[in-house]
PDB file of C-alpha atoms in Angstrom:
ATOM      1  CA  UNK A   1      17.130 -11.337   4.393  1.00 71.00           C
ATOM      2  CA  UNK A   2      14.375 -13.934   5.290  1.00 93.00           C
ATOM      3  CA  UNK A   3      12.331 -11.151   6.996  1.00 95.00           C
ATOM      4  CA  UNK A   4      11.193  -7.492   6.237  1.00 95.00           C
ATOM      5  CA  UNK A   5       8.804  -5.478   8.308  1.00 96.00           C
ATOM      6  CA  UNK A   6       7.476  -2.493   6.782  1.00 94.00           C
ATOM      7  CA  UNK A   7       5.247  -0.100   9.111  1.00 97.00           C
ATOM      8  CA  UNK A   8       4.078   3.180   8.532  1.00 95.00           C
ATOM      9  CA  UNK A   9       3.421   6.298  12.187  1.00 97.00           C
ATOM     10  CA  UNK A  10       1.908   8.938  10.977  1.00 96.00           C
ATOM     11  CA  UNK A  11      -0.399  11.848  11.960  1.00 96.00           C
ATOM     12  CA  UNK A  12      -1.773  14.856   9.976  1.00 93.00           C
ATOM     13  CA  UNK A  13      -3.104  18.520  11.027  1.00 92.00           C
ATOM     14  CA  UNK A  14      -5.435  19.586   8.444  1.00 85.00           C
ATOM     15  CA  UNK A  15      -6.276  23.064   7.838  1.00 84.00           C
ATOM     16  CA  UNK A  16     -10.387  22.616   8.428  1.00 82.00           C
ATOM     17  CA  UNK A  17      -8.950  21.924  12.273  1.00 84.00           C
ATOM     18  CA  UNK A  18      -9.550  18.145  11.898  1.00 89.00           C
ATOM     19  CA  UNK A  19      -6.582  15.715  12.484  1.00 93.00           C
ATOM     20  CA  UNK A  20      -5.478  11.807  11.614  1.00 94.00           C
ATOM     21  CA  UNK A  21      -3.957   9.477  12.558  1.00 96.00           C
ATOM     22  CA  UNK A  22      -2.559   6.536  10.643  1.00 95.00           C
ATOM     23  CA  UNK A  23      -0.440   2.981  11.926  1.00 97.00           C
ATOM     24  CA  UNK A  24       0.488   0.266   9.512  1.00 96.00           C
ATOM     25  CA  UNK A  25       2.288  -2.906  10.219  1.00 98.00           C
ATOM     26  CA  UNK A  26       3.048  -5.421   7.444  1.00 97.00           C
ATOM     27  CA  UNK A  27       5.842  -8.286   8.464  1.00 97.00           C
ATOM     28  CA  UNK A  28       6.856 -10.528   5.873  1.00 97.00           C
ATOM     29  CA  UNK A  29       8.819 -13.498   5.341  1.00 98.00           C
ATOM     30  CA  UNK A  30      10.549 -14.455   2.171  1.00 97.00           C
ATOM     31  CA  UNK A  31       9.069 -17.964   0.931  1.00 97.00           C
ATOM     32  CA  UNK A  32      11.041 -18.369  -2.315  1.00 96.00           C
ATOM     33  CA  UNK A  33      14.083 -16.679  -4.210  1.00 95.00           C
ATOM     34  CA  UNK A  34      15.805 -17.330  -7.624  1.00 95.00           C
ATOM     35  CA  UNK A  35      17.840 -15.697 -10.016  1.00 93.00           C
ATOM     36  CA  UNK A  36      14.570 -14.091 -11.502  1.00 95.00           C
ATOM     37  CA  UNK A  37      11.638 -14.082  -9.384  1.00 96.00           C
ATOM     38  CA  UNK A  38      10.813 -13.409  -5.447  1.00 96.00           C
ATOM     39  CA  UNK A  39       7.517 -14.289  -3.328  1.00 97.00           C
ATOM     40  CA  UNK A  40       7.318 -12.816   0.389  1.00 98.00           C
ATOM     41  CA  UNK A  41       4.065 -13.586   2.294  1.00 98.00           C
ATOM     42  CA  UNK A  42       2.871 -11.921   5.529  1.00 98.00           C
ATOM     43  CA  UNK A  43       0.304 -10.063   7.151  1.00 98.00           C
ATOM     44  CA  UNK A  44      -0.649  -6.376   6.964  1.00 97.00           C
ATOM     45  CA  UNK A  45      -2.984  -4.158   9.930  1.00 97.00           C
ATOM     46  CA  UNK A  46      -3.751  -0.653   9.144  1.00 95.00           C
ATOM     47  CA  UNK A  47      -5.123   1.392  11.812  1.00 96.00           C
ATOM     48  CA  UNK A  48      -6.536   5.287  11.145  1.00 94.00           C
ATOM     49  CA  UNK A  49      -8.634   7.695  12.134  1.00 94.00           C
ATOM     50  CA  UNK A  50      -9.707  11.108  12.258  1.00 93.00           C
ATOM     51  CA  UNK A  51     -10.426  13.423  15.846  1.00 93.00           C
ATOM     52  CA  UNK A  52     -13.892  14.516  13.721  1.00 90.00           C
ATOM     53  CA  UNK A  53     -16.210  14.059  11.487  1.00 83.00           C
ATOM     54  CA  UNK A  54     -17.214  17.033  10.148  1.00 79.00           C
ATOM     55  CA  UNK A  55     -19.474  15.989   8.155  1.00 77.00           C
ATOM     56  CA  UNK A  56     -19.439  18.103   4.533  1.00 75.00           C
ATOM     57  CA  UNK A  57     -18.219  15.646   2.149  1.00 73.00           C
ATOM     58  CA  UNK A  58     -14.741  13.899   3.386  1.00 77.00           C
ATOM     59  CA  UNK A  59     -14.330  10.200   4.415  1.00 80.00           C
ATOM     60  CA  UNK A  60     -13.619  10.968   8.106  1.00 86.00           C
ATOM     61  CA  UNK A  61     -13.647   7.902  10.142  1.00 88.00           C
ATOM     62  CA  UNK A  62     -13.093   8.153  13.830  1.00 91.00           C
ATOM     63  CA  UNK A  63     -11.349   4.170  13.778  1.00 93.00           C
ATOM     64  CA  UNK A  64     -11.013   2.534  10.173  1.00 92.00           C
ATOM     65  CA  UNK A  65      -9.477  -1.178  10.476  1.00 94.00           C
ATOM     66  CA  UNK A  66      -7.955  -3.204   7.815  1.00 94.00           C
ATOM     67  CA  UNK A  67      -6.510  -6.561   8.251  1.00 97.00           C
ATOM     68  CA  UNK A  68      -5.145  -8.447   5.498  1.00 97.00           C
ATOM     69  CA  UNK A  69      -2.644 -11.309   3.764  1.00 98.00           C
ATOM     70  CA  UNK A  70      -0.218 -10.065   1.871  1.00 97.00           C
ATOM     71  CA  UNK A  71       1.564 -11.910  -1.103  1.00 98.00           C
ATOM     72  CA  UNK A  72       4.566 -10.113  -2.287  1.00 97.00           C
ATOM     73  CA  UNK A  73       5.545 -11.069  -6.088  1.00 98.00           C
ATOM     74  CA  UNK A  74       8.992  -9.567  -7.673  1.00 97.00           C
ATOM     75  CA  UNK A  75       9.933 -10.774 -11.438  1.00 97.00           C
ATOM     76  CA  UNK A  76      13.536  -9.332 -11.737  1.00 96.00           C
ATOM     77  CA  UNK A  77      13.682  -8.485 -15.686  1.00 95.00           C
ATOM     78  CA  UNK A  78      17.732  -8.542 -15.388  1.00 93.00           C
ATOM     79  CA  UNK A  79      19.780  -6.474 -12.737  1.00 88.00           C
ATOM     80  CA  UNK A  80      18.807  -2.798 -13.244  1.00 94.00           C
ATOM     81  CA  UNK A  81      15.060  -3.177 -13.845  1.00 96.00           C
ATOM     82  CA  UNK A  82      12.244  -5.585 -12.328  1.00 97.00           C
ATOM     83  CA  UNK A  83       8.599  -5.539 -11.938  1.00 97.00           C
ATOM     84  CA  UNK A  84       6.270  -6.302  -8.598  1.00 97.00           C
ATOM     85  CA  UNK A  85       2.933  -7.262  -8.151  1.00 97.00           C
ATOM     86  CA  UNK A  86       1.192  -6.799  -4.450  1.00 96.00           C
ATOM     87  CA  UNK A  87      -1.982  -8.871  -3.801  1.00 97.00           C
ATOM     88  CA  UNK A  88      -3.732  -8.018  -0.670  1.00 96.00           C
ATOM     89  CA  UNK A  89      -7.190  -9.662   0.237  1.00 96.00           C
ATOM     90  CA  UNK A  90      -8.279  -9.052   3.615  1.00 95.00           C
ATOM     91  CA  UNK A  91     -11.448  -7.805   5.381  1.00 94.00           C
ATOM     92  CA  UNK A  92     -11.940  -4.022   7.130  1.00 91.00           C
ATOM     93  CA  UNK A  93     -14.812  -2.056   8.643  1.00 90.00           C
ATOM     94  CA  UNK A  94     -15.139   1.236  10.247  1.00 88.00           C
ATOM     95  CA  UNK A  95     -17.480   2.274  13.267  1.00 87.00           C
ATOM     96  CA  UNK A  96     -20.638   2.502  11.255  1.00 84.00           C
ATOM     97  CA  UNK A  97     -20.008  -1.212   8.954  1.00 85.00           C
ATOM     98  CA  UNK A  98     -19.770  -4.558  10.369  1.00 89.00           C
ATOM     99  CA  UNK A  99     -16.352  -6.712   8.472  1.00 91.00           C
ATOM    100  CA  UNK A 100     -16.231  -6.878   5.003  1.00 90.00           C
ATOM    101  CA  UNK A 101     -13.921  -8.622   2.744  1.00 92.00           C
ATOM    102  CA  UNK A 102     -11.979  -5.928   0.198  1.00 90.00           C
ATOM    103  CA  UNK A 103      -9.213  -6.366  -1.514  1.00 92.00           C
ATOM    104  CA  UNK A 104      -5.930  -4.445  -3.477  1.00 92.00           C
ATOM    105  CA  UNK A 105      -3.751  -4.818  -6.322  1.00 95.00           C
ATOM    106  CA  UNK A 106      -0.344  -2.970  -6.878  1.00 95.00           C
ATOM    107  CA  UNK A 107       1.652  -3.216  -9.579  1.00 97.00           C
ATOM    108  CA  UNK A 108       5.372  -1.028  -9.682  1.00 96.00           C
ATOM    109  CA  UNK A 109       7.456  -1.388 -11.916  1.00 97.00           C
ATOM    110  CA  UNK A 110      11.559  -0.390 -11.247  1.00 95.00           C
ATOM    111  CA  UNK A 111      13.461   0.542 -14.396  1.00 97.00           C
ATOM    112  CA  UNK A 112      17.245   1.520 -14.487  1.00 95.00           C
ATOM    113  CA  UNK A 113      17.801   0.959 -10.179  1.00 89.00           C
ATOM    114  CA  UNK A 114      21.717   1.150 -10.844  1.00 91.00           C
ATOM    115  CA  UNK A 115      21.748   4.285 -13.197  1.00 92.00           C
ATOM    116  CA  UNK A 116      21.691   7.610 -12.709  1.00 93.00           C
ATOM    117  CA  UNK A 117      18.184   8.032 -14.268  1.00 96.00           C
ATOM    118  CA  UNK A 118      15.643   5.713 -12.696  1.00 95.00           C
ATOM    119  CA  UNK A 119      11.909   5.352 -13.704  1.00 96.00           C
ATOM    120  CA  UNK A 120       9.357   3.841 -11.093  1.00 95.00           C
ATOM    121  CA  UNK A 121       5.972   3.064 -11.913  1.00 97.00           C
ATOM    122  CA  UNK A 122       3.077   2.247  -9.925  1.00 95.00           C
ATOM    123  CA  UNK A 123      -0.942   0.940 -10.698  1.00 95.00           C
ATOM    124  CA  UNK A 124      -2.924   0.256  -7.952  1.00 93.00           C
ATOM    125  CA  UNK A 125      -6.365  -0.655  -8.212  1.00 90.00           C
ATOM    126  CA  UNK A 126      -8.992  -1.187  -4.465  1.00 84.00           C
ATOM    127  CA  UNK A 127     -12.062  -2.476  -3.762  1.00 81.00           C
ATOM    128  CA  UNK A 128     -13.584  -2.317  -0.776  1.00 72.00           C
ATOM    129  CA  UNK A 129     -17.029  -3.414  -0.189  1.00 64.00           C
ATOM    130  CA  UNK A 130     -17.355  -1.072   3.353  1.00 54.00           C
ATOM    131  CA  UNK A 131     -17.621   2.607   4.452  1.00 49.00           C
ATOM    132  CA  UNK A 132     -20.737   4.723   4.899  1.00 48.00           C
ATOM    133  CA  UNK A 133     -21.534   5.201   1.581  1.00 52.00           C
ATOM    134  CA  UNK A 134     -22.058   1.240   0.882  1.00 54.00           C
ATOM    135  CA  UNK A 135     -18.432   0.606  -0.221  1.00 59.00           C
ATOM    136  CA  UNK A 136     -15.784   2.265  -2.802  1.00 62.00           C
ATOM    137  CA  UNK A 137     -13.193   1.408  -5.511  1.00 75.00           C
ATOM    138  CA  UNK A 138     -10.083   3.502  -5.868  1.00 80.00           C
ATOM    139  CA  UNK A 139      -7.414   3.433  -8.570  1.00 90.00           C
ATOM    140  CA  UNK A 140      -4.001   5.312  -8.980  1.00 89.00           C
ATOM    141  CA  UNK A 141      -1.505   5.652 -11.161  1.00 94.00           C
ATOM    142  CA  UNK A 142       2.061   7.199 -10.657  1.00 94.00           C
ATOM    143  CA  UNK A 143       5.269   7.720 -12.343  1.00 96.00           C
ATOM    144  CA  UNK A 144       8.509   9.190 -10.968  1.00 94.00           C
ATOM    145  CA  UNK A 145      11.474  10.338 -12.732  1.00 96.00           C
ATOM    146  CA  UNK A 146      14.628   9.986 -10.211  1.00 93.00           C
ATOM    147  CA  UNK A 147      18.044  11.342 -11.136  1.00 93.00           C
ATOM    148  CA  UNK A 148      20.934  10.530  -8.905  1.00 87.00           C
ATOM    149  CA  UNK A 149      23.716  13.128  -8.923  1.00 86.00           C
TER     150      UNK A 149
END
């Protein structure tokens, strides 16, 4: 497929009696394929906030806006297992921050997609240069152990 659009509706009810909202839209459009490696480019807006602020500790923005460009990387390592890489510079603020440029990395890695054990992996690493407190880096790391049946 030349296109993919990925986009993300969500709201939470937290238990403090606060609630979120959260709408992401990232379009893409492949730009090169091959036997071994994949590049998609496109656009990404992320839109979220929270009904209040209550002010003891949590991030709690009432509009946080990111807009970015997306580069989409994919080395496939043979059929069953491949490895991505996500670069996303863009610029975001929030209703106390004027624009600032931030960016994100995400690496995932896909091992054993065809068998019935699969391993994913994810890093991702932020930084983003905005937000009350002056700005904030962020880094995760995940791994998930899937067994088809």
């Amino acid at each position: 497929a030349s296109y993919t659009v990925e986009s993300v509706l969500a709201g939470d009810w937290l238990s403090d009696g606060n609630n979120s909202w959260n709408v992401q839209l990232a379009p893409r459009r492949a730009v090169a394929r091959s036997q071994y490696f994949n590049a998609d480019l496109g656009p990404y807006v992320s839109l979220q906030g929270f009904s209040d602020d209550p002010g003891h500790g949590y991030y709690a923005p009432n509009l946080y806006q990111r807009y970015a460009a997306n580069a989409y990387l994919l080395w496939k390592i043979d059929g069953d297992d491949s490895v991505g890489l996500t670069v996303s510079p863009g610029v975001q603020k929030d209703e106390h921050s004027n624009f600032q440029f931030g960016v994100s990395v995400d690496m995932e890695g896909y091992f054993g997609i065809y068998r019935d054990w699969m391993l994913y992996t994810r890093i991702s690493l932020m930084d983003n240069q905005t937000g009350v407190s002056g700005g904030y880096n962020a880094q995760l790391f995940q791994i998930q152990l899937t067994r088809r049946f």
